[in-house]
CSV table of C-alpha atoms in Angstrom, one decimal:
chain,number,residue,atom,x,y,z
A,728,UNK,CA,0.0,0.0,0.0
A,729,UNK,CA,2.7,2.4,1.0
A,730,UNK,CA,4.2,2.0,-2.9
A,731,UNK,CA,1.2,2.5,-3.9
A,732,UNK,CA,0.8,6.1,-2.9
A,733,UNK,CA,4.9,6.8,-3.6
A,734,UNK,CA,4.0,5.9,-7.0
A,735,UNK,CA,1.0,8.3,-7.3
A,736,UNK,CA,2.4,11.1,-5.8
A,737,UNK,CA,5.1,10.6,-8.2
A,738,UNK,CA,3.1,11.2,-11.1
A,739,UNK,CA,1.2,13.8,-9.6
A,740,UNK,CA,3.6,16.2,-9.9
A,741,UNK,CA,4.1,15.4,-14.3
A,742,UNK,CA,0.5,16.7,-13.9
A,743,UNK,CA,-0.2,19.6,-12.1
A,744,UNK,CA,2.3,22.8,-12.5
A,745,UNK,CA,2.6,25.5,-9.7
A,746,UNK,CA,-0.2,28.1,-9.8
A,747,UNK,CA,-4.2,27.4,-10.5
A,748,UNK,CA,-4.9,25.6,-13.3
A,749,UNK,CA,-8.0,23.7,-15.0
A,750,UNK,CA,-7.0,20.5,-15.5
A,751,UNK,CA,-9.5,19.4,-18.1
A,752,UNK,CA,-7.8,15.3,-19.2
A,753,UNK,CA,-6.4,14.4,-15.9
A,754,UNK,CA,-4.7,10.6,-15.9
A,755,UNK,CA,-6.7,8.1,-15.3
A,756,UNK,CA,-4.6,7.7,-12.1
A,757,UNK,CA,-6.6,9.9,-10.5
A,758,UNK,CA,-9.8,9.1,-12.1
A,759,UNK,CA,-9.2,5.5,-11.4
A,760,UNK,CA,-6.7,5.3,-8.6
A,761,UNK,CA,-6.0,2.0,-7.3
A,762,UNK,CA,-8.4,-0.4,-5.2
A,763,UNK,CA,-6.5,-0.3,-2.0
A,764,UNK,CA,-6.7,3.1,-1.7
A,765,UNK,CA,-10.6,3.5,-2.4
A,766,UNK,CA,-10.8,0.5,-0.4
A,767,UNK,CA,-8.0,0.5,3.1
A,768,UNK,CA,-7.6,-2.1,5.3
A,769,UNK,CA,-10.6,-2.2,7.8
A,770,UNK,CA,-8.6,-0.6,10.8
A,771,UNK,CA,-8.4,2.4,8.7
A,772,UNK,CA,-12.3,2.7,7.6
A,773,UNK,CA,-13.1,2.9,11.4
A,774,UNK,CA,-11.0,5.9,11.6
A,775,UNK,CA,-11.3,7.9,8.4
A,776,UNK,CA,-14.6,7.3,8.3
A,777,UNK,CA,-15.8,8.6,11.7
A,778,UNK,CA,-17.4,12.2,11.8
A,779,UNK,CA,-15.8,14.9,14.3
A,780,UNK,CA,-19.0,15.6,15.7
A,781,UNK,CA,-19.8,11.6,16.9
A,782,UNK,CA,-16.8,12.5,19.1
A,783,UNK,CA,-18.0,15.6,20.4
A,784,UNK,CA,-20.9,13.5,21.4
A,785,UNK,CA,-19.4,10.9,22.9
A,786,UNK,CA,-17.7,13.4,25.4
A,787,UNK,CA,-20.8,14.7,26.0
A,788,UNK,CA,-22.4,11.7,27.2
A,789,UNK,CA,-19.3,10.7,29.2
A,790,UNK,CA,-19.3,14.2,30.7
A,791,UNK,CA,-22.9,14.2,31.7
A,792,UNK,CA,-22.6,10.6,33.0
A,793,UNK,CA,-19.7,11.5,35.3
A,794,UNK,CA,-21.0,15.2,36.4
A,795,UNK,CA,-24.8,14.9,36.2
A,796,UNK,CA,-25.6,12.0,37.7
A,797,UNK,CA,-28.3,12.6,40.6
A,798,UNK,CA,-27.3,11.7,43.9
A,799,UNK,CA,-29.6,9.2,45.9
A,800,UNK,CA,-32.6,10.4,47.7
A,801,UNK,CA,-32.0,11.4,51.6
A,802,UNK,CA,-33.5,8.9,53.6
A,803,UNK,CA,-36.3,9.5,55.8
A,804,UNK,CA,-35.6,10.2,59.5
A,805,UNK,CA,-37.9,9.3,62.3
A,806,UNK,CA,-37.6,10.1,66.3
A,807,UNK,CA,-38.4,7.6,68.5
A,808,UNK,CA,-38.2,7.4,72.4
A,809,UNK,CA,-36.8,4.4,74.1
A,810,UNK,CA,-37.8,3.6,77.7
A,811,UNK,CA,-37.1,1.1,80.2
A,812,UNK,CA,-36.2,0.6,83.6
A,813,UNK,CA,-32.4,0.8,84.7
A,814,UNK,CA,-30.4,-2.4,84.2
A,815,UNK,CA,-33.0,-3.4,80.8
A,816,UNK,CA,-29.7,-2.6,78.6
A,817,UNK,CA,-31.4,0.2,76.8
A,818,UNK,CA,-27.7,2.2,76.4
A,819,UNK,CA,-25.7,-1.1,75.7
A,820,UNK,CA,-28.2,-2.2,72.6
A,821,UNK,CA,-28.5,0.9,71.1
A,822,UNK,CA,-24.8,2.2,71.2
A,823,UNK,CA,-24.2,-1.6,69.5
A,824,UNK,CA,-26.7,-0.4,66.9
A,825,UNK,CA,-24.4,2.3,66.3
A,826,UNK,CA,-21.1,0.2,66.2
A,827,UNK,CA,-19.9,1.8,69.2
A,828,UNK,CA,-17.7,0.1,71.5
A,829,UNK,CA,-20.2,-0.6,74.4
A,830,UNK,CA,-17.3,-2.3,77.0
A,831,UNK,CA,-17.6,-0.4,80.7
A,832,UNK,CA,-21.0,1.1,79.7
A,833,UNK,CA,-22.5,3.9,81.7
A,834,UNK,CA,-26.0,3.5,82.8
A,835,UNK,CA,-28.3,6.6,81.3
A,836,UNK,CA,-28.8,9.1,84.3
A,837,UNK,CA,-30.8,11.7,81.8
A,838,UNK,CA,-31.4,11.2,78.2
A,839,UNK,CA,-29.4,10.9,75.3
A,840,UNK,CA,-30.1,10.8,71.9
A,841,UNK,CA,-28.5,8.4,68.7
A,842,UNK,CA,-29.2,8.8,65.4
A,843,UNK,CA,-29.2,5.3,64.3
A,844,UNK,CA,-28.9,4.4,60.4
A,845,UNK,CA,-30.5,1.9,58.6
A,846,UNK,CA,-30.2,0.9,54.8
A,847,UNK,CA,-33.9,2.9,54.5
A,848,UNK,CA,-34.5,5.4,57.3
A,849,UNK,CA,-32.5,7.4,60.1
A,850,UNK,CA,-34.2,6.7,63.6
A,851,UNK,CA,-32.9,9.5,66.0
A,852,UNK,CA,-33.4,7.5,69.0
A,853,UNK,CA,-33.9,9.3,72.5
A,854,UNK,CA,-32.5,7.1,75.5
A,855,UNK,CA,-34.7,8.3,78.4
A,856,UNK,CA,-32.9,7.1,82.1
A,857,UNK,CA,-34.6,4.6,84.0
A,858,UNK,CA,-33.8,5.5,87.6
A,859,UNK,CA,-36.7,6.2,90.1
A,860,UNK,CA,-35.6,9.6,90.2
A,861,UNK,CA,-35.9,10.0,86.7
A,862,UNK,CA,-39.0,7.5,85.5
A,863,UNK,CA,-41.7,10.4,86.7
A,864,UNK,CA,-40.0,12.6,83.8
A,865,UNK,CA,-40.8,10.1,81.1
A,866,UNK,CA,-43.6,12.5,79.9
A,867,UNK,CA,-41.5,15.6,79.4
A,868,UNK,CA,-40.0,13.9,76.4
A,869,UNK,CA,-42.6,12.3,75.0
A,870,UNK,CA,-43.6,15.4,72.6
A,871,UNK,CA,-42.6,14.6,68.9
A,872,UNK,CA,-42.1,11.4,68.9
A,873,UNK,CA,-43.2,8.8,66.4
A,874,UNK,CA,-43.1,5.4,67.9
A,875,UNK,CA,-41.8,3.7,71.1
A,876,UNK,CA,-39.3,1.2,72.4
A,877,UNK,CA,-39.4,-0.1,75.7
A,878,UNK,CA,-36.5,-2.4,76.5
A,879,UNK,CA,-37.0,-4.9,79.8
A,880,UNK,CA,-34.5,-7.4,81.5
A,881,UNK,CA,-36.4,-10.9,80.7
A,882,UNK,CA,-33.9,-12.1,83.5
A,883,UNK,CA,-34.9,-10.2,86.2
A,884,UNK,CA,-36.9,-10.7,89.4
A,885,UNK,CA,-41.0,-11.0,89.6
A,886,UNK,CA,-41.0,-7.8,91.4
A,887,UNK,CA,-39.5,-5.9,88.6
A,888,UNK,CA,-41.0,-7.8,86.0
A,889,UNK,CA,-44.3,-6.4,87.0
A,890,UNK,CA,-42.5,-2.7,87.9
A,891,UNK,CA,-41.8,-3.1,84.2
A,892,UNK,CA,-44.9,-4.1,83.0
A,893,UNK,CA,-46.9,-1.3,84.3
A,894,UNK,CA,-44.4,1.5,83.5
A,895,UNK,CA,-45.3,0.4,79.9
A,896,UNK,CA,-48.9,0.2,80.0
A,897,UNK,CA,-48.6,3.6,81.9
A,898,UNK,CA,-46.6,4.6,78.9
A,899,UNK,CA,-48.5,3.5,76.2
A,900,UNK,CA,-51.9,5.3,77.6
A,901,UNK,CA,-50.2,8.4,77.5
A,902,UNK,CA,-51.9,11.0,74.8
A,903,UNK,CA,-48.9,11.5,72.6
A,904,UNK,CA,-47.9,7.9,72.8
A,905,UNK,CA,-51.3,6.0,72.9
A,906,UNK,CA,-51.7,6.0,69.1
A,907,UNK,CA,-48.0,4.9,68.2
A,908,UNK,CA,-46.3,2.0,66.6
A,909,UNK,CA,-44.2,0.2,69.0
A,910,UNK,CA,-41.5,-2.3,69.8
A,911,UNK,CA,-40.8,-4.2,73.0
A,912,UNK,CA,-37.7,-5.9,73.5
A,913,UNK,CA,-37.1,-8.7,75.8
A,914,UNK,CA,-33.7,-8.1,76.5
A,915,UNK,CA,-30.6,-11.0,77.7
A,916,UNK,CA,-32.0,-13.7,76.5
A,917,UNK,CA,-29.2,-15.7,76.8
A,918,UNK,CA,-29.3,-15.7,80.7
A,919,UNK,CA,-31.0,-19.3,82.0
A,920,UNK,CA,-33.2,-17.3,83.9
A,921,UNK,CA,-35.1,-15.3,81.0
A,922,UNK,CA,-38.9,-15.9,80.4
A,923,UNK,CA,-39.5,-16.6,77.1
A,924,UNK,CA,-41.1,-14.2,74.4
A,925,UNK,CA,-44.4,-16.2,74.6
A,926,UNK,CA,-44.3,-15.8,78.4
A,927,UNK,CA,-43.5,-11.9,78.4
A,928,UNK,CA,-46.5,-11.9,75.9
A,929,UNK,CA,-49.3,-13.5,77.6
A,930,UNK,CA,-48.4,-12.0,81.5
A,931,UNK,CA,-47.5,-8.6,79.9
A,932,UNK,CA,-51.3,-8.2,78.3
A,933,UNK,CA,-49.9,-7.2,74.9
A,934,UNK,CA,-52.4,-8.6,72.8
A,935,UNK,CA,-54.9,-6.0,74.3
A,936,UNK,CA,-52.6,-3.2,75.2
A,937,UNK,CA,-51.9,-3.1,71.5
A,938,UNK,CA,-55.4,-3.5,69.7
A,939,UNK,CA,-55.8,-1.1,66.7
A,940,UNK,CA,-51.8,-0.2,66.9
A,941,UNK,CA,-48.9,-2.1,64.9
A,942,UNK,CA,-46.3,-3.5,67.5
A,943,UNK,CA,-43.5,-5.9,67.9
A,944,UNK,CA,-42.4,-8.2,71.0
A,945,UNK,CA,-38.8,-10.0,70.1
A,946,UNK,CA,-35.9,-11.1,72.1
A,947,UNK,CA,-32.7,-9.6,72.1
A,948,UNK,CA,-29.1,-10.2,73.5
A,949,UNK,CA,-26.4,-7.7,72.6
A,950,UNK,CA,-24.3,-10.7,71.6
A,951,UNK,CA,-26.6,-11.2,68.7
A,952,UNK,CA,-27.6,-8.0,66.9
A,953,UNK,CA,-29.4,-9.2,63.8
A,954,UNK,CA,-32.4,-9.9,65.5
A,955,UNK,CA,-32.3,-6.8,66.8
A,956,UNK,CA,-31.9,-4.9,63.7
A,957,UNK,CA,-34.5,-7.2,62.2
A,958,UNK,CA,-37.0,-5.3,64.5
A,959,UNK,CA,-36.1,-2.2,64.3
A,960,UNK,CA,-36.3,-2.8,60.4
A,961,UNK,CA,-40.1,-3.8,60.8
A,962,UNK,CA,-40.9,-1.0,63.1
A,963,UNK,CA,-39.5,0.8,60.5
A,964,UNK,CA,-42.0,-0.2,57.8
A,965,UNK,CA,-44.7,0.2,60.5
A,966,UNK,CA,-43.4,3.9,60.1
A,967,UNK,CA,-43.1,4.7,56.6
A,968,UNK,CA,-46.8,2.9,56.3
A,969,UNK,CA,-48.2,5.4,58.7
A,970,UNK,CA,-46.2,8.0,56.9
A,971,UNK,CA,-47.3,7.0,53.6
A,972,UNK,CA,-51.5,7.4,55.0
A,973,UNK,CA,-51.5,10.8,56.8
A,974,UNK,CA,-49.7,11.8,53.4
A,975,UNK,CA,-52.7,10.6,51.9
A,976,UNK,CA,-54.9,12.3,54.0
């Protein structure tokens, strides 16, 4: 191919003098130049052949690929409160939730508040103390909140068992609480002294305490968390249903 082309530009030359002129009987080397250069190898055609503005294009797309692409929605965030009487593990459970180290952890003597993520929604959770001292505050910080979690020591003695079961009842019949979605967990379940969830179910009254709301009763051991974030994921839907019908409303 390369002689090719040295052998017409060589007669090019014999045909064309310097200055503008009409060649009227050019050689039929030009007319009819040879096949391989009508025709190059393929690896050429792709090149020759493709227009400047199919790369202009091309740059475009990338470019708007790379620099308009529209970032993920925010996910939704909802608060919740989280109750419980002292020793339930309510700071231990939630601070594993948030991968924190929880070794030498301090009991609640106020509130605090987490912002918990999970793959669909943001739950800022507000730890209330469960101290005697504090328990009669419970209501201040009920005000905003969108569902509950009450956290109890399935290990514990009778007494406290049924301390526990009426600070969530009392709870729950609160006016800012009474209509919400909540979420009891029965916390170290891995001690041989726990009740079982069926047990916690029937002598805690759940079944009526919870007509007309969605709720949740599951065990829980901080040794274990994907129970646990299997419940907070289905309170979570409770949530975005409910979010999803006053919308409609």
């Amino acid at each position: 191919m390369e002689t090719e082309r040295e052998e017409l530009a060589s007669r090019l030359p014999d045909t064309l003098s310097p200055g503008p002129q009409l060649l009227l009987h050019p050689p039929s080397s030009i007319l009819h130049p040879p096949s391989s250069i009508l025709h190059p190898p393929h690896q050429f055609i792709s090149i020759w052949r493709m227009p400047a503005w199919s790369c202009r294009k091309s740059d475009l797309m990338c470019l708007q690929t790379l620099c308009c692409k529209a970032s993920p929605p925010p996910r939704p965030e909802f608060d919740v409160v989280c109750i419980g009487l002292s020793g339930a593990g309510k700071t231990r459970l939630l601070s594993r939730l948030c991968n924190e180290i929880s070794d030498g952890t301090v009991p609640t003597t106020g509130f605090s508040i987490k912002a918990v993520p999970f793959q669909n929604a943001v739950l800022n959770i507000k730890e209330l103390g469960g101290a005697e001292t504090i328990k009669k505050y419970w209501c201040r910080y009920y005000q905003g909140s969108q569902a509950v979690v009450f956290v109890l020591n399935s290990a514990t003695s009778d007494e406290e068992m049924e301390a526990s079961r009426s600070e969530l009842h009392l709870a729950l019949q609160h006016p800012q609480l009474c209509t919400l979605p909540f979420l009891v967990l029965a916390n170290h379940q891995v001690s041989p002294a726990a009740r079982s969830v069926p047990e916690i179910q029937k002598y805690w009254e759940l079944q009526p305490l919870g007509q007309g709301k969605r709720w949740i009763l599951a065990g829980s051991t901080s040794n274990n968390m994907e129970p646990v974030k299997e419940s907070f994921s289905q309170l979570i839907s409770f949530l975005e249903e409910k979010e999803v019908q006053t919308n409609r409303i």
